[in-house]
Amino acid sequence: MMTIQTSNLGFPRLGRKREWKKTIENYWSGQISQKELTEQLEALHKENLLLQKHAHLDSVPVGDFSLYDHILDTSLLFNIIPERFQDRDVDVDLLFDIARGNKEHVASALIKWFNTNYHYIVPEWDNVEPKVNDNILLERFNFAKSLNVPAHPVIVGPVTFVKLSKGGNQSFEEKVETLLPLYKEVLQSLVDAGASYIQIDEPVLVTDESQSFETITKKAYDYFEEAGLSQYLVIQTYFERVDLKFLNTLPAKGYGLDFVHDHGHNLQLIQDGHLDKDKALYAGIIDGRNVWAADIEAKKELIETLQSYTDELVIQPSSSLLHVPVSLDDESLDESIAEGLSFATEKLAELNALKRYFNENDDTAYNELKERYHRFQNQAFKNVSYDFDSVRTSRQSDFSVRKEAQNNRLHLPDLPTTTIGSFPQSREVRKYRADWKNNRISDEAYREFLEHEISRWIDIQEDIGLDVFVHGEFERNDMVEFFGEKLQGFLVTKFGWVQSYGSRAVKPPIIYGDVKWTEPLTVEETVYAQSLTDKPVKGMLTGPVTILNWSFERVDIPRETVQDQIALAINEEVLALEKAGIAIIQVDEPALREGLPLRSEFHETYLQQAVHSFKLATSSVADETQIHTHMCYSQFGQIIHAIHDLDADVISIETSRSHGDLIKDFEDVTYDLGIGLGVYDIHSPRIPTEDEITTAINRGLKQIDRSLFWVNPDCGLKTRKEDEVVAALTTLVSAVTKLREDKDAQVS
């Protein structure tokens, strides 16, 4: 009988209680030294490695741990450093400056990692001199060995790395070829250090584009074979199906396949005979992207099937566990729901239970997990009926009619200025919210504090001279979790954090049952803010697509059904705000693009469902009520027509961090709705200059009609300091004021 082994593709960096985040931010703020930063992160890395060792994994990944982002780590490893930062030593501070920017230079672009909510730092190839810098991967592998951890190194493959890059004069193929000797040097150092296998991640092979670079992919892995390295390489793919027939031509020890998010195609390809039986199969059978406990019985049956097609079977999560929280151990949840959940640590336990079942004929843990799964499935969480047909899915009038009605109501100036929604969540704000949640202060005391902050920031916006205000969202911990706390059918955890980008962590709510709006969610704070000013104050909501994409979704009913349930709930809140006299309501959809399936055959259905849900949430308002939406840090070319189909009166989109690249998406489409192209990067502490903002506005006006153009930052300002926000917005308003004066002078 074949012996089953277990492995992992990656583990959460954050720590059970966000120790990683806190350590890094303490360094940024000057509270700890670089030596203390290194010591504290090394301790956390050690904890992660030992946790996985004690979960009885046969092999633990090394190279997934990072000070910011694993793609940025790879860039520094191979000296792919942005030109503006090339006069620096390669060290921790350089890494952070590339990721965050500094007073002199803007940060590198931040892009979604495939269709997840993780973001990576885009490598820049302009005028680079590739070479191997300090081999941090070797250092971390040796560190794991010193702990007697059975470890394997992890590195992103050359094809995926280059595909995720930008800039430079070399072709795609030339860049890959440039890197191959450097990869060889690093891989050989790991083999020499005792690595029995190396996980080389090539998730780009699951995309539609993979066929166009098969030649260079084959050349790269043939190169590794000629170097005597292929017998150590396991080519990992995840998030979708792969062309297994092509993958099987690449020389390697084995291949990693996703059997959770592949729509059943990978198993079918194996059954069709496209896997070399001599190759090790690294089977991603445990969902690495969602928090539901595995149907352990179904996983057992899958393993039994796979055993017939390979002589070496290793079971693993479907992807890195970076996308799920660390552990359920610190949660206090209703047991009827908790036993249906599985975070990173519990997923390793599921793998071990399956291994023990097959290798040792020990079914104790297996049977316990099977019973828990069946108990949870028998819970009655579906009890709400819906009348979807009674809610409008298109606005009452065309945009031209609505625009006139809104102009007559709002009387906004040329190039109206606004922000995206949130203002800084200071330590005081977070403390008051925590004290209120833990019953250390009364409801009245908390409400008084919120009103004070709202009032203070209304005054700040008045002083700066913005045209459309926001209340600041001081009552909200997160743009999705906040709604998860208030809508029926959602569960909010205490420590269920996952990394979004850098030190930014989010705590996705868990959708376990039918979703319903039961009371106003945002009306009180918005109406209070509006009572303090004659300027319009936007109602701020999160849209149904984003709430779903940034939650852990239930999987027992169709995804589109859950999305439409959320849309009906948001529609109720939109109408409540309108009834309360709010003239502008923003329904943000920053995650619409990131949820786009990796395979184009699924795009049209996804986008149609997304547009339908957004319009279900927003179309019931009167013509004079202005609907805004917001999207950030994505590649929009594929979905520009769907964005237009949303029929939002105004959309705001990031453009500064992509250095204006997104404007190109509007060259091939006539966008005749209101639009704000973000004019400065809010994720960097640097204050933009007036010239930079003016240039960004003028660049946008080349493609967008001035009468439709809004001016705003890229995203919400929650993570910035108050002095940074005031300085940046003051600069923004000053730039717009001069552009208005220039226009008036030209007219006169």
Coordinates of C-alpha atoms in Angstrom, one line a residue, residues 409-410 412 468 526 530 536-540 577 581-586 624-628 710:
R409 CA -29.9 69.6 -6.5
L410 CA -26.2 69.6 -5.7
L412 CA -21.2 71.3 -7.5
V468 CA -18.3 66.7 -1.1
T526 CA -24.4 60.1 8.2
Q530 CA -25.0 66.2 7.2
P536 CA -23.3 67.3 0.7
V537 CA -22.1 64.4 2.8
K538 CA -21.9 61.0 1.1
G539 CA -23.5 58.0 2.6
M540 CA -20.9 55.3 2.6
L577 CA -30.2 56.9 3.6
G581 CA -32.3 63.2 3.0
I582 CA -28.8 62.0 1.9
A583 CA -28.2 63.2 -1.7
I584 CA -25.1 61.2 -2.5
I585 CA -24.7 57.5 -1.7
Q586 CA -21.4 55.7 -2.4
E624 CA -31.7 63.3 -8.2
T625 CA -30.0 60.9 -5.8
Q626 CA -26.4 60.4 -7.0
I627 CA -24.9 57.0 -6.7
H628 CA -21.1 56.7 -6.5
W710 CA -14.0 64.3 -10.2

